[in-house]
Amino acid sequence: MKRAFSIFLAAVMALTLAACGSSGGRTSSAPPAQTPEAPPAVQPPEKAEAPAPAGEGKILVAYFSATGSTEQVAQTIADTLGADLFAITPAEAYTSDDLNWRDSSSRVSLEHEDPALQDVALTVSTPENWAEYDTVFVGYPIWWHIAAWPAGSFVKANDFTGKTVIPFCTSSSSGLEDSGTLLAEAAGTGEWLEGRRFPSRADAADVTEWANSLNLSGGGGPAASGNVLIAYFTADENRAADAVTSASVTTVDGTEKGLVRAVADMIQAETGGTLFSIQTAVRYSGDRDEVIEYASEEQRRNDRPELTSHIEDLDGYETVFIGYPTWWYDMPQALYSFFDEYDLSGKTIIPFNVHNGSRFSGTIQTIQELEPGAVVIEDGFTVSEQNAAGAAADVSAWLDGLGF
Ligand SMILES: Cc1cc2nc3c(=O)[nH]c(=O)nc-3n(C[C@H](O)[C@H](O)[C@H](O)COP(=O)(O)O)c2cc1C
């Protein structure tokens, strides 16, 4: 029985390792003596290339912020959910003297004393395309235990009928208290949820986690999240230039390419994202057995292969697809180097993978652990080595489901 299990395990292992067939190259299982030529760093496109959200459910994050704390939270919510931002802007901006609540004759103190003064004029009362939004976040700082009044001016000026409204605030120490309820009463329309208070220096990971916990769907999915980067690792693009490959690759328009690259190209065709090949100083073999052997060794040593390609302006991307083959039930060690190098906090990570039996094999959880500040989409795309070359329709359907 034990022996039968061992044979079964060996068979599964062999199958899984066939997934590294998107690799190629000549033998060496060690980094080369010479540093390979670095590929050009990629530049993000100047404008968002993600297509318009496919579904309904557009989200707006409207916020007032006098000193920037609430704005930070608003930005993180918008990044996480692919929402639009609207800054509630008083016609007469608050100076730091105006905000001095210790001075009984300052503007805020006078407004606090006289509610009639709290109805401040705004530069723009109603955001563009207001009717299109199904969900509206309303953010504000707490002033004397209530919402800073420019937020009140905003909600009174707009009709929230048919919209879900989610208040959030920042404060030094006060809670949300009745601030959301009072705004709901002032608005008189809309389905208001309870909302959430964050400290002035809110942790982006907390904000991201909260935004995701709301399970908002529709146009606020990753598709709406601005520029798209498609980072992928395939050993095929990390083998010696003169290597002959016997590993499985696919041929597209007369050019051989690794299977992970083939799937990356399918995603690129659908999203218009920018491709980025994760390249290492290690030159992988083109011989499948040698790659399998080397992958095992580098995993046992917990290597961090030196990366020779670098993303130039990561800030320009909000959605990062990450593709890799399964190697010994895990990601290739190059992916660990990648996650060591980049902090993807506030971004949406969408994994994709080519395997030969073990699918993602726990790697999505690993990515979430390595990038705690990012939103990692669990509904990644995984395809067997046998089906990868013909996966375009499946990739397209999967991306549709994500709102691309
Ligand atoms: C006029 C005024 C009144 C405030 N009142 C409170 C308060 O009652 N409770 C509290 O915890 N913080 C209070 N604060 C601190 C702000 O709520 C906090 O700094 C907030 O994060 C600022 O957000 P902002 O940078 O987006 O303007 C007050 C600040 C000002 C300027």
XYZ file of C-alpha atoms and ligand atoms in Angstrom:
435
model
C 0.000 0.000 0.000
C 2.773 2.328 1.035
C 4.708 1.426 -2.091
C 1.663 1.992 -4.286
C 1.292 5.439 -2.763
C 4.961 6.196 -3.430
C 4.564 5.230 -7.059
C 1.442 7.371 -7.298
C 3.270 10.297 -5.706
C 6.184 9.918 -8.089
C 3.800 9.899 -11.028
C 2.049 13.055 -9.828
C 5.398 14.725 -9.270
C 6.562 13.861 -12.748
C 3.345 15.190 -14.209
C 3.614 18.409 -12.261
C 7.142 18.958 -13.338
C 6.227 18.570 -16.926
C 4.647 21.965 -16.376
C 8.086 23.448 -16.505
C 7.908 22.559 -20.135
C 7.433 26.193 -20.930
C 11.151 26.311 -20.430
C 13.907 25.730 -22.851
C 17.618 26.125 -23.174
C 20.960 24.427 -22.854
C 22.192 22.578 -19.870
C 23.823 24.673 -17.191
C 22.111 24.434 -13.855
C 24.119 27.273 -12.387
C 24.252 30.992 -13.084
C 26.548 31.818 -15.986
C 29.948 33.322 -15.490
C 28.956 36.355 -17.508
C 25.981 38.497 -16.752
C 23.503 38.133 -19.576
C 22.478 41.179 -21.470
C 19.723 42.934 -19.568
C 16.480 43.319 -21.471
C 15.060 46.806 -21.757
C 13.014 47.945 -18.786
C 9.376 48.474 -19.599
C 7.643 51.818 -19.415
C 4.000 52.098 -18.466
C 1.699 53.525 -21.065
C 0.822 57.157 -20.550
C -2.877 56.577 -20.297
C -5.032 53.870 -18.823
C -5.303 51.038 -21.285
C -7.806 48.897 -19.463
C -11.065 48.675 -21.333
C -14.155 50.284 -19.881
C -15.803 48.123 -17.256
C -17.996 45.558 -18.885
C -20.730 45.398 -16.301
C -22.870 47.664 -14.248
C -22.091 48.777 -10.749
C -19.827 51.756 -11.206
C -18.388 53.047 -7.987
C -17.548 56.612 -6.983
C -15.408 57.618 -4.032
C -16.361 61.195 -3.104
C -14.354 62.722 -0.296
C -13.552 65.943 1.463
C -10.099 66.231 2.983
C -8.664 69.341 4.606
C -5.172 68.028 5.343
C -4.791 64.929 3.171
C -5.573 62.016 5.517
C -9.017 61.244 4.150
C -7.719 61.704 0.629
C -5.200 58.885 1.174
C -7.932 56.525 2.291
C -10.150 57.551 -0.622
C -7.330 56.866 -3.064
C -6.733 53.399 -1.645
C -10.431 52.513 -1.832
C -10.554 53.709 -5.433
C -7.412 51.744 -6.337
C -8.736 48.611 -4.705
C -12.145 48.704 -6.321
C -11.346 50.400 -9.593
C -13.608 53.282 -8.584
C -13.639 56.887 -9.756
C -12.595 59.677 -7.393
C -14.319 62.979 -6.728
C -12.794 65.591 -4.436
C -15.455 67.598 -2.603
C -13.888 71.045 -2.847
C -15.120 74.079 -0.896
C -15.263 77.200 -3.058
C -13.223 78.878 -0.355
C -10.406 76.510 0.618
C -9.613 76.018 4.302
C -6.236 77.467 5.257
C -4.351 76.156 8.268
C -5.438 79.270 10.180
C -9.031 78.499 9.206
C -8.603 74.990 10.632
C -7.241 76.081 14.002
C -9.908 74.679 16.284
C -8.063 75.956 19.360
C -8.701 79.524 18.226
C -12.295 80.441 19.057
C -12.314 83.075 16.325
C -10.991 80.808 13.537
C -13.232 79.984 10.588
C -13.951 76.392 11.714
C -14.674 77.526 15.261
C -17.143 80.147 14.050
C -18.778 77.649 11.693
C -18.923 75.111 14.481
C -20.731 77.587 16.710
C -23.219 78.602 14.020
C -24.684 75.707 11.951
C -26.008 78.235 9.438
C -22.396 78.851 8.405
C -21.787 75.143 7.807
C -23.557 75.064 4.472
C -20.378 75.896 2.563
C -20.413 76.446 -1.194
C -18.579 73.863 -3.305
C -16.717 74.423 -6.555
C -18.654 71.527 -8.113
C -21.628 70.022 -6.299
C -22.468 67.080 -8.548
C -19.809 64.800 -10.049
C -19.853 64.152 -13.779
C -21.918 61.152 -14.864
C -23.570 61.035 -11.455
C -26.446 58.896 -12.734
C -24.053 56.081 -13.710
C -22.882 55.347 -10.181
C -24.598 52.599 -8.228
C -22.341 52.871 -5.202
C -20.989 56.073 -3.697
C -18.465 56.225 -0.880
C -18.557 59.504 1.041
C -15.373 60.287 2.959
C -14.621 63.097 5.401
C -12.569 64.028 8.459
C -14.314 64.163 11.814
C -14.719 67.695 13.104
C -16.043 67.952 16.628
C -17.424 64.408 16.477
C -19.403 64.894 13.264
C -18.628 64.865 9.539
C -16.701 67.927 8.396
C -19.466 70.072 6.961
C -18.329 70.249 3.327
C -19.386 66.567 3.214
C -22.820 67.697 4.424
C -23.011 70.289 1.656
C -22.208 67.534 -0.844
C -24.847 65.065 0.319
C -27.531 67.762 0.507
C -26.794 68.806 -3.064
C -27.253 65.351 -4.589
C -29.963 62.786 -5.141
C -28.837 59.342 -3.945
C -32.019 57.530 -4.941
C -31.170 53.986 -6.073
C -27.582 54.249 -4.852
C -25.787 52.453 -2.067
C -23.885 54.954 0.046
C -20.942 53.996 2.234
C -19.554 56.631 4.592
C -15.971 56.529 5.840
C -13.973 58.974 7.885
C -10.595 59.682 9.389
C -10.044 61.172 12.812
C -7.426 61.553 15.509
C -9.336 59.486 18.023
C -13.109 59.780 17.639
C -15.078 56.939 16.134
C -17.571 57.135 13.281
C -20.220 57.790 15.947
C -23.398 59.273 14.404
C -21.607 60.990 11.550
C -22.882 58.592 8.874
C -26.432 58.555 10.211
C -26.540 62.345 10.315
C -25.325 62.547 6.726
C -27.949 59.996 5.668
C -30.629 62.149 7.297
C -29.268 65.262 5.618
C -29.250 63.506 2.238
C -32.734 62.077 2.664
C -32.152 59.576 -0.159
C -29.988 56.512 -0.787
C -29.378 53.194 0.922
C -26.786 54.109 3.538
C -24.522 51.434 5.007
C -22.837 51.676 8.377
C -19.408 52.812 7.202
C -16.004 52.785 8.791
C -13.602 55.075 10.655
C -9.835 55.026 10.033
C -7.091 56.772 11.969
C -5.510 59.825 10.357
C -2.536 57.744 9.275
C -4.527 54.799 8.069
C -2.768 51.587 7.130
C -3.381 51.010 3.405
C -3.668 47.256 3.983
C -6.540 47.825 6.444
C -8.322 50.052 3.970
C -7.854 47.530 1.166
C -9.111 44.708 3.345
C -12.200 46.664 4.332
C -12.966 47.708 0.757
C -12.710 44.103 -0.387
C -14.849 42.857 2.472
C -17.756 44.876 1.093
C -17.967 42.457 -1.847
C -18.878 45.117 -4.319
C -19.159 43.691 -7.786
C -19.632 44.987 -11.276
C -17.661 47.749 -12.896
C -15.553 48.145 -9.811
C -13.636 44.946 -10.545
C -9.996 44.746 -11.486
C -10.813 45.657 -15.075
C -11.435 49.205 -14.048
C -8.162 49.517 -12.224
C -6.143 51.570 -14.644
C -2.955 50.498 -16.371
C -2.297 46.802 -16.667
C 1.060 45.055 -16.374
C 1.448 41.404 -17.361
C 4.557 40.052 -15.640
C 5.437 36.456 -16.391
C 8.257 34.017 -15.918
C 9.073 31.329 -18.417
C 12.349 29.446 -18.418
C 12.164 29.582 -22.194
C 13.118 33.275 -22.027
C 15.875 32.507 -19.545
C 17.999 30.054 -21.424
C 21.330 30.502 -23.128
C 21.068 32.114 -26.539
C 22.570 29.109 -28.303
C 20.557 26.526 -26.381
C 18.480 23.977 -28.199
C 15.198 23.293 -26.505
C 13.598 19.936 -26.163
C 11.129 21.216 -23.634
C 7.584 21.824 -24.750
C 6.968 25.187 -26.256
C 4.358 26.244 -28.723
C 4.804 27.830 -32.107
C 2.863 30.955 -32.978
C 3.367 32.579 -36.378
C 6.532 30.572 -36.857
C 8.051 31.644 -33.518
C 8.532 29.285 -30.613
C 7.426 30.584 -27.267
C 7.101 29.230 -23.755
C 3.592 28.270 -22.740
C 3.370 30.857 -19.958
C 4.343 33.481 -22.513
C 1.656 32.173 -24.852
C -0.991 32.687 -22.151
C 0.506 36.100 -21.293
C 0.079 37.083 -24.950
C -3.577 36.025 -24.847
C -4.130 38.236 -21.794
C -2.274 41.054 -23.501
C -4.487 40.810 -26.580
C -7.611 41.152 -24.418
C -6.478 43.810 -21.953
C -3.971 45.894 -23.915
C -1.602 45.517 -20.942
C 2.176 45.822 -21.018
C 4.178 42.585 -21.097
C 7.100 42.193 -18.722
C 9.358 39.147 -18.861
C 10.861 38.280 -15.469
C 14.448 37.491 -16.369
C 17.167 36.010 -14.227
C 20.933 35.729 -14.226
C 20.375 31.967 -14.063
C 20.326 30.321 -17.481
C 17.928 27.398 -17.472
C 18.446 24.285 -19.509
C 16.449 23.447 -22.602
C 16.396 19.853 -21.483
C 13.288 19.119 -19.493
C 14.900 16.630 -17.120
C 17.679 19.057 -16.341
C 15.225 21.871 -15.604
C 13.270 19.544 -13.322
C 16.442 18.621 -11.500
C 17.636 22.198 -11.213
C 14.210 23.472 -10.091
C 14.291 20.977 -7.267
C 17.751 22.104 -6.184
C 16.975 25.810 -6.298
C 13.815 25.230 -4.295
C 15.672 23.142 -1.706
C 18.284 25.890 -1.364
C 15.498 28.492 -1.265
C 17.427 30.477 -3.871
C 16.596 33.997 -4.874
C 17.878 34.115 -8.453
C 19.210 37.547 -9.328
C 16.738 39.397 -11.536
C 18.117 41.099 -14.618
C 14.925 42.768 -15.833
C 13.289 45.511 -13.787
C 9.962 47.323 -13.932
C 10.783 50.979 -14.359
C 7.670 52.708 -13.059
C 5.618 50.323 -11.018
C 3.505 53.224 -9.722
C 2.052 53.550 -13.208
C 0.290 50.189 -12.907
C -2.695 49.327 -10.801
C -3.400 45.817 -12.025
C -0.577 43.285 -12.251
C -1.147 39.898 -13.864
C 1.539 37.452 -12.770
C 2.187 34.241 -14.667
C 4.433 31.281 -13.917
C 4.708 27.525 -14.367
C 4.242 25.198 -11.401
C 7.588 23.799 -10.311
C 7.535 21.168 -7.617
C 4.130 22.299 -6.320
C 5.335 25.879 -5.991
C 6.333 28.960 -7.946
C 9.794 29.029 -9.513
C 12.249 30.709 -7.137
C 12.495 33.639 -9.577
C 8.987 34.610 -8.464
C 10.203 34.849 -4.875
C 12.940 37.205 -6.087
C 10.243 39.177 -7.900
C 8.043 39.545 -4.818
C 11.114 40.436 -2.744
C 11.920 43.238 -5.175
C 8.479 44.803 -5.545
C 5.981 46.049 -2.992
C 2.638 45.685 -4.744
C 0.579 47.228 -1.918
C -2.599 48.855 -3.145
C -2.464 46.998 -6.456
C -4.575 44.148 -7.720
C -2.637 40.973 -8.500
C -4.198 38.453 -10.883
C -2.279 35.157 -11.049
C -2.159 32.850 -14.053
C -0.402 29.577 -14.333
C 0.500 26.619 -16.556
C 0.641 23.251 -14.833
C 0.556 19.590 -15.525
C -1.560 18.228 -12.745
C -1.223 20.378 -9.661
C -2.879 23.592 -10.867
C -2.055 26.580 -8.610
C -1.032 24.284 -5.774
C -1.280 26.854 -2.962
C 0.703 29.518 -4.798
C -2.114 32.079 -4.675
C -2.050 31.963 -0.876
C 1.728 32.276 -0.991
C 1.458 35.408 -3.135
C -1.049 36.896 -0.701
C 1.378 36.231 2.154
C 4.262 37.784 0.239
C 2.183 40.833 -0.758
C -0.119 41.499 2.213
C -1.006 45.007 1.038
C -2.207 43.870 -2.385
C -5.533 42.456 -3.441
C -4.850 38.995 -4.831
C -7.636 37.693 -7.044
C -8.225 34.059 -6.124
C -10.018 33.372 -9.383
C -6.762 33.140 -11.309
C -6.371 31.339 -14.630
C -4.724 27.940 -14.542
C -4.372 25.678 -17.554
C -2.660 22.375 -18.196
C 0.398 22.281 -20.384
C -1.521 20.233 -22.942
C -4.266 22.856 -23.270
C -2.276 26.071 -22.870
C -1.622 26.777 -26.547
C -5.326 26.556 -27.361
C -6.586 28.428 -24.309
C -7.432 31.765 -25.953
C -11.208 31.304 -25.704
C -10.961 30.207 -22.068
C -8.709 33.161 -21.263
C -11.199 35.484 -22.904
C -14.139 34.034 -20.943
C -12.181 34.253 -17.703
C -11.275 37.894 -18.347
C -14.921 38.623 -19.163
C -15.802 37.261 -15.744
C -13.340 39.683 -14.179
C -14.950 42.549 -16.051
C -12.323 43.038 -18.770
C -11.660 71.573 13.138
C -11.205 70.195 13.459
C -11.912 69.447 14.362
C -11.519 68.145 14.670
N -12.258 67.402 15.546
C -11.894 66.129 15.826
C -12.669 65.323 16.701
O -13.697 65.725 17.239
N -12.244 64.068 16.963
C -11.105 63.562 16.400
O -10.766 62.417 16.665
N -10.363 64.294 15.534
C -10.731 65.565 15.235
N -9.991 66.307 14.354
C -8.844 65.680 13.671
C -9.231 65.209 12.266
O -10.428 64.478 12.276
C -8.160 64.287 11.685
O -6.914 64.929 11.723
C -8.499 63.867 10.262
O -7.782 62.685 9.951
C -8.127 64.925 9.236
O -8.483 64.474 7.946
P -8.036 65.260 6.639
O -6.527 65.269 6.640
O -8.572 64.461 5.525
O -8.598 66.620 6.708
C -10.368 67.606 14.051
C -9.642 68.391 13.146
C -10.059 69.670 12.846
C -9.284 70.487 11.853
